[in-house]
Each structure stands twice: as structure tokens, then as C-alpha cells.
mmCIF file of C-alpha atoms and ligand atoms in Angstrom:
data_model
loop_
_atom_site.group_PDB
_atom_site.id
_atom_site.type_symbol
_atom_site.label_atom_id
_atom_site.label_comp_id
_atom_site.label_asym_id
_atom_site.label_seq_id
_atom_site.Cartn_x
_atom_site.Cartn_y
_atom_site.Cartn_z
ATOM 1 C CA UNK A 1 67.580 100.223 50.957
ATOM 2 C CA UNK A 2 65.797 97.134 52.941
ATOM 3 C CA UNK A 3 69.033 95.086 51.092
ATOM 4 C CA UNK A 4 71.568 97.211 52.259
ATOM 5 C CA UNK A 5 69.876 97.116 56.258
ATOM 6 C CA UNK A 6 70.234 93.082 55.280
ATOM 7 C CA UNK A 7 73.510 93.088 54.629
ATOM 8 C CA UNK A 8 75.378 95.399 57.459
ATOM 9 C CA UNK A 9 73.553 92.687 59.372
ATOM 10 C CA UNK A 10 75.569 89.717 58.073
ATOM 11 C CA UNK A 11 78.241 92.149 58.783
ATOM 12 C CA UNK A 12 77.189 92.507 62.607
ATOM 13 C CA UNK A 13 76.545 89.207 62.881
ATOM 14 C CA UNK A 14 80.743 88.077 61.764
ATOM 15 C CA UNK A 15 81.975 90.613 64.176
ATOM 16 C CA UNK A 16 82.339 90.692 68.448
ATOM 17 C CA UNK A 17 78.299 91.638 68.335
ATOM 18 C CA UNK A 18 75.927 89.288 71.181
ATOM 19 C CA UNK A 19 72.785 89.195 71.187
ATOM 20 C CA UNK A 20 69.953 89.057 74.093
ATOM 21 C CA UNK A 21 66.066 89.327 74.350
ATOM 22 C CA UNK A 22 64.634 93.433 75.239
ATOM 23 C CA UNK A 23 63.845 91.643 79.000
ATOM 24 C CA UNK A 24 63.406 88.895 80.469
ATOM 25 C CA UNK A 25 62.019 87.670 84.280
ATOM 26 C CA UNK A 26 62.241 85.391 87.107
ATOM 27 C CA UNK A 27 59.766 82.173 87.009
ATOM 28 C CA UNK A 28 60.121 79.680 89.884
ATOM 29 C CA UNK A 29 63.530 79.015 89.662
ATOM 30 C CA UNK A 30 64.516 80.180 86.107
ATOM 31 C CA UNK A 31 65.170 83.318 84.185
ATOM 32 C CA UNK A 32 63.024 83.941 81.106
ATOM 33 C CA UNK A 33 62.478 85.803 78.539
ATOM 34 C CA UNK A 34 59.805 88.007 78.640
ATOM 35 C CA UNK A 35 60.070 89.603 74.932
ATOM 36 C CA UNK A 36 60.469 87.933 71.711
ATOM 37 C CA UNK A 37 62.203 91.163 70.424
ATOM 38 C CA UNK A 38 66.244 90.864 70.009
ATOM 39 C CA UNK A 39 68.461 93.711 70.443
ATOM 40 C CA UNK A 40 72.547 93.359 69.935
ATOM 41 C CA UNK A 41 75.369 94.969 71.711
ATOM 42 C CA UNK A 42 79.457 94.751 71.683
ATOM 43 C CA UNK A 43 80.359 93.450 75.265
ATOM 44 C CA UNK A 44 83.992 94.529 74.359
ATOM 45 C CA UNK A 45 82.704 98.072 74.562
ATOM 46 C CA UNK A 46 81.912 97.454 77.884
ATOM 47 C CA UNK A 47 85.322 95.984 78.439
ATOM 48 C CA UNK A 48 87.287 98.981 77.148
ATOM 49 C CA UNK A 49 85.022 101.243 78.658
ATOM 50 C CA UNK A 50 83.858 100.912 82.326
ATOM 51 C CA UNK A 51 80.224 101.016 82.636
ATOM 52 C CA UNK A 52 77.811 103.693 81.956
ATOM 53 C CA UNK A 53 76.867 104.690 86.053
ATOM 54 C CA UNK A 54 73.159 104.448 85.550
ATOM 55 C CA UNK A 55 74.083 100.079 84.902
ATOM 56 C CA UNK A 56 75.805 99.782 88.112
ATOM 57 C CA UNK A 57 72.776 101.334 89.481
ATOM 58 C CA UNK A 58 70.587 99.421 87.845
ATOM 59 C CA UNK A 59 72.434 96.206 88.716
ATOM 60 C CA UNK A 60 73.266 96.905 92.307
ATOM 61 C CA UNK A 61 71.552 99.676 93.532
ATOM 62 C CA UNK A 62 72.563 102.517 95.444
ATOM 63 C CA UNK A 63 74.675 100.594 97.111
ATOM 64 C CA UNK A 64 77.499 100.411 94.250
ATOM 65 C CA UNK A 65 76.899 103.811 93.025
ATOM 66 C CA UNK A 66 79.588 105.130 91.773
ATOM 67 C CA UNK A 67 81.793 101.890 91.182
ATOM 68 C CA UNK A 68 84.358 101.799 88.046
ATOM 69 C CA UNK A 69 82.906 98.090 86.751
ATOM 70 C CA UNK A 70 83.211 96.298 83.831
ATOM 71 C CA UNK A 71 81.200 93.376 81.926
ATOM 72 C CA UNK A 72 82.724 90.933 83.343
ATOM 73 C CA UNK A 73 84.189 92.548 86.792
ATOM 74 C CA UNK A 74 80.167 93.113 87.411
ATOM 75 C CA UNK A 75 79.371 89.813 86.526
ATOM 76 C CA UNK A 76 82.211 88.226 88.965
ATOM 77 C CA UNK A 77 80.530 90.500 91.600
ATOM 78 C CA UNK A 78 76.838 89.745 91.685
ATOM 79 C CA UNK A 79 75.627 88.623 94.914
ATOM 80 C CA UNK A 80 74.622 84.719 94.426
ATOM 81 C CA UNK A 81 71.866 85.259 96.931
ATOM 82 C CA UNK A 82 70.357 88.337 95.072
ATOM 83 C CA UNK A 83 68.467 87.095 92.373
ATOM 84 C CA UNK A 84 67.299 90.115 91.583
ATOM 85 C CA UNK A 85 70.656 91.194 90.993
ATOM 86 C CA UNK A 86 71.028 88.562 88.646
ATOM 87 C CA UNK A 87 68.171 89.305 87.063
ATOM 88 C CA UNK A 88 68.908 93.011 86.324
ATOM 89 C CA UNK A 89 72.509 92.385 84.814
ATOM 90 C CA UNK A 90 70.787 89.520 82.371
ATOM 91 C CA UNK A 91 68.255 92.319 81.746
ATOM 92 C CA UNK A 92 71.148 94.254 80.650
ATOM 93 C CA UNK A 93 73.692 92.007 78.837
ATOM 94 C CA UNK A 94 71.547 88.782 78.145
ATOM 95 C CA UNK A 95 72.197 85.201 79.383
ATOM 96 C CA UNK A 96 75.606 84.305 79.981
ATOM 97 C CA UNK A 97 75.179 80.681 78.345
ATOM 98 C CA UNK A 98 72.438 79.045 76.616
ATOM 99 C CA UNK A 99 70.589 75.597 77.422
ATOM 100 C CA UNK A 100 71.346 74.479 73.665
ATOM 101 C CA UNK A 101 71.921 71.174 74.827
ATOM 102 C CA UNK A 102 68.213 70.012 74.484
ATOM 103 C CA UNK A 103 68.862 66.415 75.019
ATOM 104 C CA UNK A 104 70.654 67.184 78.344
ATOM 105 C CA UNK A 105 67.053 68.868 79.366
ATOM 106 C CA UNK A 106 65.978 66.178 82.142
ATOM 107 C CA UNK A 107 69.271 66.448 82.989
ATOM 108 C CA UNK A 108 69.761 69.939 83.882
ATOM 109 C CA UNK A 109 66.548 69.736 85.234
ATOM 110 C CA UNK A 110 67.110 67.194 87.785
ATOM 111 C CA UNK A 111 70.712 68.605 88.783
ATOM 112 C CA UNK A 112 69.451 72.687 89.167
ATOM 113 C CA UNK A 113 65.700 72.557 89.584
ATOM 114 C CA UNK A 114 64.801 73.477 92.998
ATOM 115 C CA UNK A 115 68.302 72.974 94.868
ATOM 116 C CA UNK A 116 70.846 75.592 96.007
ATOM 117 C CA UNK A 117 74.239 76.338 95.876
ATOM 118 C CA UNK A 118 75.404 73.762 93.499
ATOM 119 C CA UNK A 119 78.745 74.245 92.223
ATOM 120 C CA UNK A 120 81.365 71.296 92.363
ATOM 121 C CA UNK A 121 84.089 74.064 91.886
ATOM 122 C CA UNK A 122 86.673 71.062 91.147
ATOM 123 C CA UNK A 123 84.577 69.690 87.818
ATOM 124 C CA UNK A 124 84.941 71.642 84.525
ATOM 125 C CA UNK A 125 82.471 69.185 83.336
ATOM 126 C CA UNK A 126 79.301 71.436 83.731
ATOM 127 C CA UNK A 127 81.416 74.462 82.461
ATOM 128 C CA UNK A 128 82.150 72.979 79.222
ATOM 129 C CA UNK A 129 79.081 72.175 78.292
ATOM 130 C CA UNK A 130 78.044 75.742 78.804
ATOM 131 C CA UNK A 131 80.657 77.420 77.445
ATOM 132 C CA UNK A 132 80.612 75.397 74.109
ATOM 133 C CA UNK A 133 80.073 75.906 70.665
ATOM 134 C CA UNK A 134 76.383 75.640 69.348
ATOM 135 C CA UNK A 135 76.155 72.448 67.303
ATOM 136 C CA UNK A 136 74.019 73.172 64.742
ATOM 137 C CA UNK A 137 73.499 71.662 60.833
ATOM 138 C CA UNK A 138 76.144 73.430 59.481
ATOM 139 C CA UNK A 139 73.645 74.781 56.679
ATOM 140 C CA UNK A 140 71.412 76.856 59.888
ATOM 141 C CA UNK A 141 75.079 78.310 61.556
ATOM 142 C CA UNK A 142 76.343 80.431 59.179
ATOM 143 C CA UNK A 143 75.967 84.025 59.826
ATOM 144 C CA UNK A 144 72.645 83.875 62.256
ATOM 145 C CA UNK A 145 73.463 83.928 65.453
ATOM 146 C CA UNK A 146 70.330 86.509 66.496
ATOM 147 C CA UNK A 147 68.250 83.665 65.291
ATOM 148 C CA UNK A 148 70.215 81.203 67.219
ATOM 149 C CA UNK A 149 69.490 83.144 70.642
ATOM 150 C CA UNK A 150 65.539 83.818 70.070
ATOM 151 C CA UNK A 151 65.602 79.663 69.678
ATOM 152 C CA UNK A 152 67.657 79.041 72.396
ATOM 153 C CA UNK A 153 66.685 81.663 74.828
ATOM 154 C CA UNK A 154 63.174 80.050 74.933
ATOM 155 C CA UNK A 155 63.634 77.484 77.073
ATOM 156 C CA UNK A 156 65.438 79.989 79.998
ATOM 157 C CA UNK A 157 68.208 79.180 82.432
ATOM 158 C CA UNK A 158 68.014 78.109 86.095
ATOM 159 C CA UNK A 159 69.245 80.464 88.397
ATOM 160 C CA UNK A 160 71.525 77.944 90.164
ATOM 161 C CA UNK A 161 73.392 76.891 86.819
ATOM 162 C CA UNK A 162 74.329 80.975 86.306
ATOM 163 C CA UNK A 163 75.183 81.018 89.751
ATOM 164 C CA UNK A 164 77.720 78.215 89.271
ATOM 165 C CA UNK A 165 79.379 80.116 87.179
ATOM 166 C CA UNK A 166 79.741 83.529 89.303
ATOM 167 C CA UNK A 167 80.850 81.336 92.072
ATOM 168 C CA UNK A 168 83.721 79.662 89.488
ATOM 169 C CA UNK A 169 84.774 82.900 88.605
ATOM 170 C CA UNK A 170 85.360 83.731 92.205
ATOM 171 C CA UNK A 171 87.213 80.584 92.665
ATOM 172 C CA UNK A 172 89.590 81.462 90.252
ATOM 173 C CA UNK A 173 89.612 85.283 90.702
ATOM 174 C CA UNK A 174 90.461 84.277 94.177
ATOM 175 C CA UNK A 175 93.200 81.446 93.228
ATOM 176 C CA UNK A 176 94.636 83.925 91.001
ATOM 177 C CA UNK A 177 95.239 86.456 93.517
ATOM 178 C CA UNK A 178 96.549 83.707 96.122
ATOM 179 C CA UNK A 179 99.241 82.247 94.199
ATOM 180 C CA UNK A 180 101.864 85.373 94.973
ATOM 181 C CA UNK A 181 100.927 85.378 98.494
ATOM 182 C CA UNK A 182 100.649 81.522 99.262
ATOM 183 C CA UNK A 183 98.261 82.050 101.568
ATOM 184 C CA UNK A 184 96.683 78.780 102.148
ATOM 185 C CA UNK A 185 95.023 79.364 105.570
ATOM 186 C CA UNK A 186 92.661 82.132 104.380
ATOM 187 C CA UNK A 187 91.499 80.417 101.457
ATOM 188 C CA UNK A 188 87.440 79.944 100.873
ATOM 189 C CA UNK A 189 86.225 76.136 101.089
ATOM 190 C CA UNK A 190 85.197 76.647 97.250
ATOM 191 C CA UNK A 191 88.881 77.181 96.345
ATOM 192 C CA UNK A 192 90.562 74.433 98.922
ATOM 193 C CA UNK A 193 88.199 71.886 97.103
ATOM 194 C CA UNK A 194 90.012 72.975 93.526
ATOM 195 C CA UNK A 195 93.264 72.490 95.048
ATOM 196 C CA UNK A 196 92.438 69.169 96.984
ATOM 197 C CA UNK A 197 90.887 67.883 93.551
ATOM 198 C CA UNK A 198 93.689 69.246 90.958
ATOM 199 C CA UNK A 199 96.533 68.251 92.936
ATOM 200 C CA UNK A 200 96.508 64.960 91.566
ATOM 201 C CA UNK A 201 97.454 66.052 88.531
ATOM 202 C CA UNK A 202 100.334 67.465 89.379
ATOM 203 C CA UNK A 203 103.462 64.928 89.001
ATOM 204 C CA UNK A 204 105.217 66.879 92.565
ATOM 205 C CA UNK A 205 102.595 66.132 94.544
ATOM 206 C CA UNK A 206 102.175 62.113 93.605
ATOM 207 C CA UNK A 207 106.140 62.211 94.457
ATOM 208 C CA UNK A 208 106.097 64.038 97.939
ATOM 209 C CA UNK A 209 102.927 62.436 98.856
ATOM 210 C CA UNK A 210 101.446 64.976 101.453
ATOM 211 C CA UNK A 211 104.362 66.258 102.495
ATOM 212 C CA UNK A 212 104.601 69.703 103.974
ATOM 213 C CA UNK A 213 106.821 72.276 103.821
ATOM 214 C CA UNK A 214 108.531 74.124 100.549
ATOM 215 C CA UNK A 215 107.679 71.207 98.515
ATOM 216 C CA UNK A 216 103.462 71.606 99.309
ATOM 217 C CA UNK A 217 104.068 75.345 98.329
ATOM 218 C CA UNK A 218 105.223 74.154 94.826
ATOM 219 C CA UNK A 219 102.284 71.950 94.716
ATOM 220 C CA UNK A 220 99.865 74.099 95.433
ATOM 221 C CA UNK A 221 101.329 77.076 93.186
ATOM 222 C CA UNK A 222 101.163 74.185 90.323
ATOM 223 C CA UNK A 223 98.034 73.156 91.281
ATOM 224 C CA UNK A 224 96.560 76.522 90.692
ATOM 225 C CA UNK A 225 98.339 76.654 87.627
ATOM 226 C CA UNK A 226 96.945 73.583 86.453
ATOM 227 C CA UNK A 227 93.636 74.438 87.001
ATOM 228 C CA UNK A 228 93.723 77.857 85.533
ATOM 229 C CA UNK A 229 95.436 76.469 81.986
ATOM 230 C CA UNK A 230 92.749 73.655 82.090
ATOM 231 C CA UNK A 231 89.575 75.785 83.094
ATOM 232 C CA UNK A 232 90.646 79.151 80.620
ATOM 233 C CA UNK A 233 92.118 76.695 78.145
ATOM 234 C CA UNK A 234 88.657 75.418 77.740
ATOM 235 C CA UNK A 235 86.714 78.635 77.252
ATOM 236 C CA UNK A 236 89.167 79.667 74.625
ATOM 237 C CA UNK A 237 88.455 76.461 72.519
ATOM 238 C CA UNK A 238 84.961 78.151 71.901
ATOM 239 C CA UNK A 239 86.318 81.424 70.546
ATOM 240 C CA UNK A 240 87.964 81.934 67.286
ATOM 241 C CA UNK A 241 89.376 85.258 65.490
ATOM 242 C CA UNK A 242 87.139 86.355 62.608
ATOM 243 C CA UNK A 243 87.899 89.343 60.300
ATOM 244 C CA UNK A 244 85.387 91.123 58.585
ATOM 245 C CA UNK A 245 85.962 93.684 55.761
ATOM 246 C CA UNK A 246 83.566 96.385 55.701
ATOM 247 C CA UNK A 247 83.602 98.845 53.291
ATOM 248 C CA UNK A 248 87.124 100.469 53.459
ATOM 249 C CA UNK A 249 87.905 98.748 56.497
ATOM 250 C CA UNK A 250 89.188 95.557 57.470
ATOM 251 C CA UNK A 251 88.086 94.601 61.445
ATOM 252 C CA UNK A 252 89.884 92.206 63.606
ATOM 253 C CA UNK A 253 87.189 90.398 65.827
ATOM 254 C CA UNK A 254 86.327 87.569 68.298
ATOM 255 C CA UNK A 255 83.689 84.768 67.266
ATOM 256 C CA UNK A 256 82.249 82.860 70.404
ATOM 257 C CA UNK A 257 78.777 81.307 70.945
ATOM 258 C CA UNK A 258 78.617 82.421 74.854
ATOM 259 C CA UNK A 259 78.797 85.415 76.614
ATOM 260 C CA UNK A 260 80.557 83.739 79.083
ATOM 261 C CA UNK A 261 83.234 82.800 76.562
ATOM 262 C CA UNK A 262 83.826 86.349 76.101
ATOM 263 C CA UNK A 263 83.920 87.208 79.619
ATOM 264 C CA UNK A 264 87.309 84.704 79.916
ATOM 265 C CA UNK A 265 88.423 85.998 76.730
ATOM 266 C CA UNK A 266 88.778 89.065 78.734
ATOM 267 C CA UNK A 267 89.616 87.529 81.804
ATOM 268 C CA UNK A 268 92.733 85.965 80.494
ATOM 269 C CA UNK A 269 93.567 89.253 79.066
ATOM 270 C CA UNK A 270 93.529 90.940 82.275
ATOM 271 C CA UNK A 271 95.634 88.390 83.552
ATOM 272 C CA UNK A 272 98.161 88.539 80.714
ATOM 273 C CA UNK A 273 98.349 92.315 81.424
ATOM 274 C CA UNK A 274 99.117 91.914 84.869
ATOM 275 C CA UNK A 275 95.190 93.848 85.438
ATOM 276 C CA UNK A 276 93.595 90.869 87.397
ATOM 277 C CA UNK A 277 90.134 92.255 88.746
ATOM 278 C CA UNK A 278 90.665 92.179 92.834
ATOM 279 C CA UNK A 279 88.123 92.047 95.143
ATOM 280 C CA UNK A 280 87.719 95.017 97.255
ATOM 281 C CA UNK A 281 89.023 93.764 101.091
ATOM 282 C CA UNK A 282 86.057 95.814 102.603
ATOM 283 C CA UNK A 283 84.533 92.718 103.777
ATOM 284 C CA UNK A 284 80.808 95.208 103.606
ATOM 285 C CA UNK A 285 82.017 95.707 99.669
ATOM 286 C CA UNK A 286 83.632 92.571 98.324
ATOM 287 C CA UNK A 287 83.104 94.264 94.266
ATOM 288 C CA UNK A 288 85.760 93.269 92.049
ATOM 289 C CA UNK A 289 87.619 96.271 90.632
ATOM 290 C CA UNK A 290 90.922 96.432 89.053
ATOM 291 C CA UNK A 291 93.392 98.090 90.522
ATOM 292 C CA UNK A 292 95.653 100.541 88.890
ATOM 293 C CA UNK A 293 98.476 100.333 91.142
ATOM 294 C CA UNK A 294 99.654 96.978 92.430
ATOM 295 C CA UNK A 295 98.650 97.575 95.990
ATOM 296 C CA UNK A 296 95.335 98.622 95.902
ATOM 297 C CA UNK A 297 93.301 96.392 98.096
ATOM 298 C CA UNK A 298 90.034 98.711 98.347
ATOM 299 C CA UNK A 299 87.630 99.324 94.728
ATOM 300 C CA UNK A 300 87.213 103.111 95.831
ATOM 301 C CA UNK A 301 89.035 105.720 98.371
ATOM 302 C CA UNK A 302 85.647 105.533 100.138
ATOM 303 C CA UNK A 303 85.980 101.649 101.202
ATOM 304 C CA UNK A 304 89.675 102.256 102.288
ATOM 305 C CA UNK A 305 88.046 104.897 104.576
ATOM 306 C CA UNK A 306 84.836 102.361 105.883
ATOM 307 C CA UNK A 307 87.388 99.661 106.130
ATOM 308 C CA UNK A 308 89.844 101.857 108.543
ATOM 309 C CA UNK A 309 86.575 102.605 110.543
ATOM 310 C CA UNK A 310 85.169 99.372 110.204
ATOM 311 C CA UNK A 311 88.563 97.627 111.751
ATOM 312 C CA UNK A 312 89.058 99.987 113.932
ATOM 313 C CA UNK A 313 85.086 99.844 115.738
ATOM 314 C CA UNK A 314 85.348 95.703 115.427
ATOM 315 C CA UNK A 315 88.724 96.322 117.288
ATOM 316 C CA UNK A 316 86.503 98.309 120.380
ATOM 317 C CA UNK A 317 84.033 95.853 119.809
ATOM 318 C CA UNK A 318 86.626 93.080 120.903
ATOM 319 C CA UNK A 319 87.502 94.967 123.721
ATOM 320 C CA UNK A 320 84.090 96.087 125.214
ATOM 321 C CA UNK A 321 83.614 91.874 124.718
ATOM 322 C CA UNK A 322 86.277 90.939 127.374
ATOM 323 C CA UNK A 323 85.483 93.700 129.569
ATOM 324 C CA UNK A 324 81.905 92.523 129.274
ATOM 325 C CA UNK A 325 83.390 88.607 129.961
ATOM 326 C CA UNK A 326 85.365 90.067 132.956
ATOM 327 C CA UNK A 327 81.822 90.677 134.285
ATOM 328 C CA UNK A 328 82.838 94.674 134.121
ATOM 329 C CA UNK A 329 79.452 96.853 133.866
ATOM 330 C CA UNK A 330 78.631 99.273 131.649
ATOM 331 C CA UNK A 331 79.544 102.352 133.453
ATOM 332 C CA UNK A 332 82.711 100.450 134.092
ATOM 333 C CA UNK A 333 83.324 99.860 130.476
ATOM 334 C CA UNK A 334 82.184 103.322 129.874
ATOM 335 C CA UNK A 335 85.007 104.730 131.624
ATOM 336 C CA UNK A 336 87.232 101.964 130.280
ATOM 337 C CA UNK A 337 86.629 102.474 126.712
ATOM 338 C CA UNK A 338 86.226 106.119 125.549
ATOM 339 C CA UNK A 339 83.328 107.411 123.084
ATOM 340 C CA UNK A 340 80.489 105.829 121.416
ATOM 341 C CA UNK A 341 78.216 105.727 124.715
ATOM 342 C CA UNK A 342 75.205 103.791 122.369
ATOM 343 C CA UNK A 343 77.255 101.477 120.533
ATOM 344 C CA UNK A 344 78.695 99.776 123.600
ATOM 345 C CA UNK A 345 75.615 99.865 124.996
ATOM 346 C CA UNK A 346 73.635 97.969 122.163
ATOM 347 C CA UNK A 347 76.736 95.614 121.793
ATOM 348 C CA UNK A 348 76.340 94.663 125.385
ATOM 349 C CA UNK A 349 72.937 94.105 124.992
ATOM 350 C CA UNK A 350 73.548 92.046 122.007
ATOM 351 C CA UNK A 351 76.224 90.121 124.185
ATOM 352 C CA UNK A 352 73.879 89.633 126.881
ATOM 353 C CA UNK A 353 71.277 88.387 124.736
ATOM 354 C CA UNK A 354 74.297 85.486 122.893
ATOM 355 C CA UNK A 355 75.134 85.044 126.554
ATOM 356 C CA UNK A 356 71.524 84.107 127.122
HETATM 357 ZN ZN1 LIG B 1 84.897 98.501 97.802
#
């Protein structure tokens, strides 16, 4: 019996299975593990299949209750200044990457250890070392990957270097979505450094120069395009198809040595499809979702509603703000502007107290 337990293992081990530590915790600036027990999961379940509601709970809190989210839309959407959040969705699906590069230690340390908000969205450099395969003696690969992560998983991750990651996924979540629309002027300064940077590479744009017009709306649609091919391009080289014959059945699967691999795996699928993962335009939501019809813009029929209210009280706001710079008072504005007798009031105040 023990044999048999051994051997679906091996099995497990050949297929799309991952691996991660029971729990794990925040220490200074790194996430840990706080077990030595390993427990292994299909993240592709989680990509067919939204998310169980008590995860997004547990992730997010009340706050997202309720949200249709996926492995990797979830992962795109934690807030990089919640590291909590972070923590709770490692707790749940393990670390994204591993710091198998030992001899890069004092390195990593010295780039992520006690600094914030690095991310050089225009380098891939960092990414694929992260997103690699493990280099092992081929002798110790084989078929024990569980192994693999209690080893690796010792050491922990720093919370900046996951980070970096969320925030690249946003970059290109965000160029992604852009590239229909050419809208240059609303772009994030994350994004405008990726297209500063890439554009280089791009033979147009080294024959207009800086030229504007039609021709800079090539280069920057080819620009994104570059960097998408390069960036995905280079997650893929760490995945392979693997089969695995079990019993009467024959499985298809995916072998990669990062979670994060499998996260672009399904990225690039949902781009393929034509299913890229939005984020909502409720600027008080911001979760990435993906939208069944084309022009969805809001994650749930509940943001479309906050974001009509939201627009429409920042719109008052606005006006009770010239009235207020016209030197009107508030009885004045009162009269001027109908309903929500407190509001005005405690913008004014809040006016008043800017003005000060
Ligand atoms: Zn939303």
C-alpha cells in the first residue's frame, strides 16, 4: 500500500501540481515559512474555476467579497502597499518564485532589503532570473519538485522582489489594454518608462527619430508589442508540455519551476482568447476581472453603480469648489447646489482648511 501512495506521487509530481509550505509569515522585510509541512495544489483549477468566495475573503477582506477572481487575476490585483494582503494569497497559493539562485544572495539582498518600490519596469533582467528553471544536478531534478520547494522555500522572499512582479503584471495588463485605444496621455509612469526604454528596439522609431504624429502611433503600438513577445516569450522558455499516463488515462500537462511561470502561461492564454483580465475603472476598486462582453469596464454591476455615484458627487464636488473660490457662502452654495446639506458642508471645511 505505502508503494502504491509512492508512486501516484511521482505521478503528481510530472503533472500541472505546485507545491507550497501549510503557512508561512512576515519577518522584517521577508515572507517565511512558518511550517516545514508541504501541501500541493493544481493552480489550473483555480484558473478554470474562479475562486472559492471564502479566498477572496481571505485575501482581501470584506472589501472584495463577492468578486469572480482567478489565480492569477488575484495575484495582478493585490495591493503593493498591503503586505498583509500579500501575505494571505502566499498563505494560500505559495511563493510565486523561489530565491534558488543562492549565489545571487548578497545580491538580492543589497537590491530588496529594506528599500521600497523597486521595480525598473523596462528590465526583464530581474524577471528572468525569477521566472527560471531550477538548475539542479540533473541526478536531484527528476521527479521531486516537493523536495525542491521545502529547500528553496527556506531562505524566504523579500516583499519588494514579489512586489516587482505584481507591479510588472500591471504594466503589461495595462499596455495590453492601451494598445486598441492609443491612449498615450493616460498612461501610468510605470508603463511610459517600458515604452521610452523598448522603443529603441523598434527599427520605425530609429527611422522617424521622435517624430510625432501617425508614425509615433506605430511606434508605440510596436513598442508594446515588442515588449510583450520579449517579456511572455521569456516566461514560456521555463514551461514545457509533459504527459503523464496514469492508469487508463493519458494527461496532457504543463511542467514549470515557478508559479509565476504558470500565471503567464495563463496570461498569454487569456490574451490569445481575446479574455484579457481588465481592471475595474472604479478608481475605489481597481480588481482585475475579465470581462465577458467586450465593453465591460466595471468587475461587478455594483462598481458600475458606485462609479455613476462616485462621478457624479466628484462632479458637485467641483462645483461647490468654484462657488467656494467665488467667495460664495455656504447658505449661498446651499441654495446653489441642491441636496447633500453635510457633504458640502464638510467639503468646505476641508477647502477652507487646503485654503489655509
Ligand atoms: Zn470593481
Amino acid at each position: 500500500m505505502a508503494k502504491e501512495n509512492n508512486q501516484n506521487e511521482k505521478q503528481i509530481d510530472f503533472s500541472t501540481s505546485w507545491y507550497k509550505n501549510e503557512e508561512y509569515q512576515l519577518k522584517d522585510n521577508q515572507v517565511i515559512p512558518k511550517s516545514t509541512s508541504i501541501e500541493s495544489y493544481d493552480p489550473f483549477d483555480y484558473y478554470r474555476d474562479p475562486l472559492p468566495g471564502w479566498m477572496v475573503e481571505y485575501v482581501f477582506g470584506n472589501e472584495k467579497k463577492g468578486r469572480k477572481m482567478f489565480i492569477h487575476t488575484s495575484f495582478a490585483s493585490l495591493d503593493v502597499n498591503n503586505n498583509q494582503q500579500i501575505l494571505n494569497w502566499i498563505n494560500l497559493f505559495g511563493f510565486p518564485f523561489f530565491s534558488f539562485l543562492l549565489e545571487e544572495k548578497e545580491k538580492r539582498k543589497k537590491l530588496y532589503e529594506n528599500k521600497e518600490g523597486i521595480f525598473f519596469p523596462n528590465s526583464i533582467m530581474t524577471f528572468s532570473k525569477k521566472i527560471g528553471r531550477f538548475i539542479l544536478h540533473t541526478n536531484e531534478r527528476k521527479n521531486n519538485l516537493s523536495l525542491d520547494v521545502s529547500r528553496f522555500e527556506k531562505d524566504g522572499l523579500y516583499l519588494e522582489e514579489i512586489k516587482e512582479e505584481i507591479r510588472r503584471i500591471n504594466v503589461i495588463l495595462e499596455l495590453s489594454e492601451v494598445k486598441k485605444g492609443m491612449d498615450l496621455f493616460s498612461l501610468s509612469n510605470n508603463a511610459n518608462d517600458v515604452l521610452s526604454a523598448w522603443r529603441i528596439y523598434v527599427p520605425q522609431f530609429r527611422e522617424l527619430g521622435e517624430e510625432r504624429g501617425e508614425e509615433s502611433e506605430l511606434v508605440f503600438e510596436l513598442t508594446v508589442q515588442k515588449y510583450l513577445q520579449e517579456t511572455f516569450n521569456l516566461a514560456l522558455e521555463a514551461v514545457s508540455p509533459t504527459i503523464s499516463f496514469e492508469k487508463q488515462e493519458t494527461i496532457w500537462g504543463w511542467r514549470f519551476d515557478s508559479l509565476l511561470a504558470a500565471i503567464y502561461i495563463m496570461l498569454s492564454s487569456d490574451i490569445s482568447n481575446k479574455l484579457l483580465p481588465r481592471r475595474c475603472a472604479y478608481v475605489k476598486c481597481k480588481t482585475y476581472f475579465k470581462p465577458g462582453r467586450e465593453k465591460n469596464i466595471y468587475c461587478t454591476p455594483e462598481c458600475q453603480e458606485k462609479a455613476k455615484t462616485y462621478r457624479s458627487r466628484e462632479k458637485k464636488k467641483m462645483e461647490v469648489y468654484e462657488l467656494w473660490k467665488a467667495g460664495k457662502t455656504l447658505e449661498e452654495i446651499n441654495n446653489i447646489v441642491k441636496g447633500e446639506k453635510s457633504r458640502i458642508k464638510g467639503w468646505i471645511n476641508k477647502f477652507n482648511k487646503w485654503g489655509n
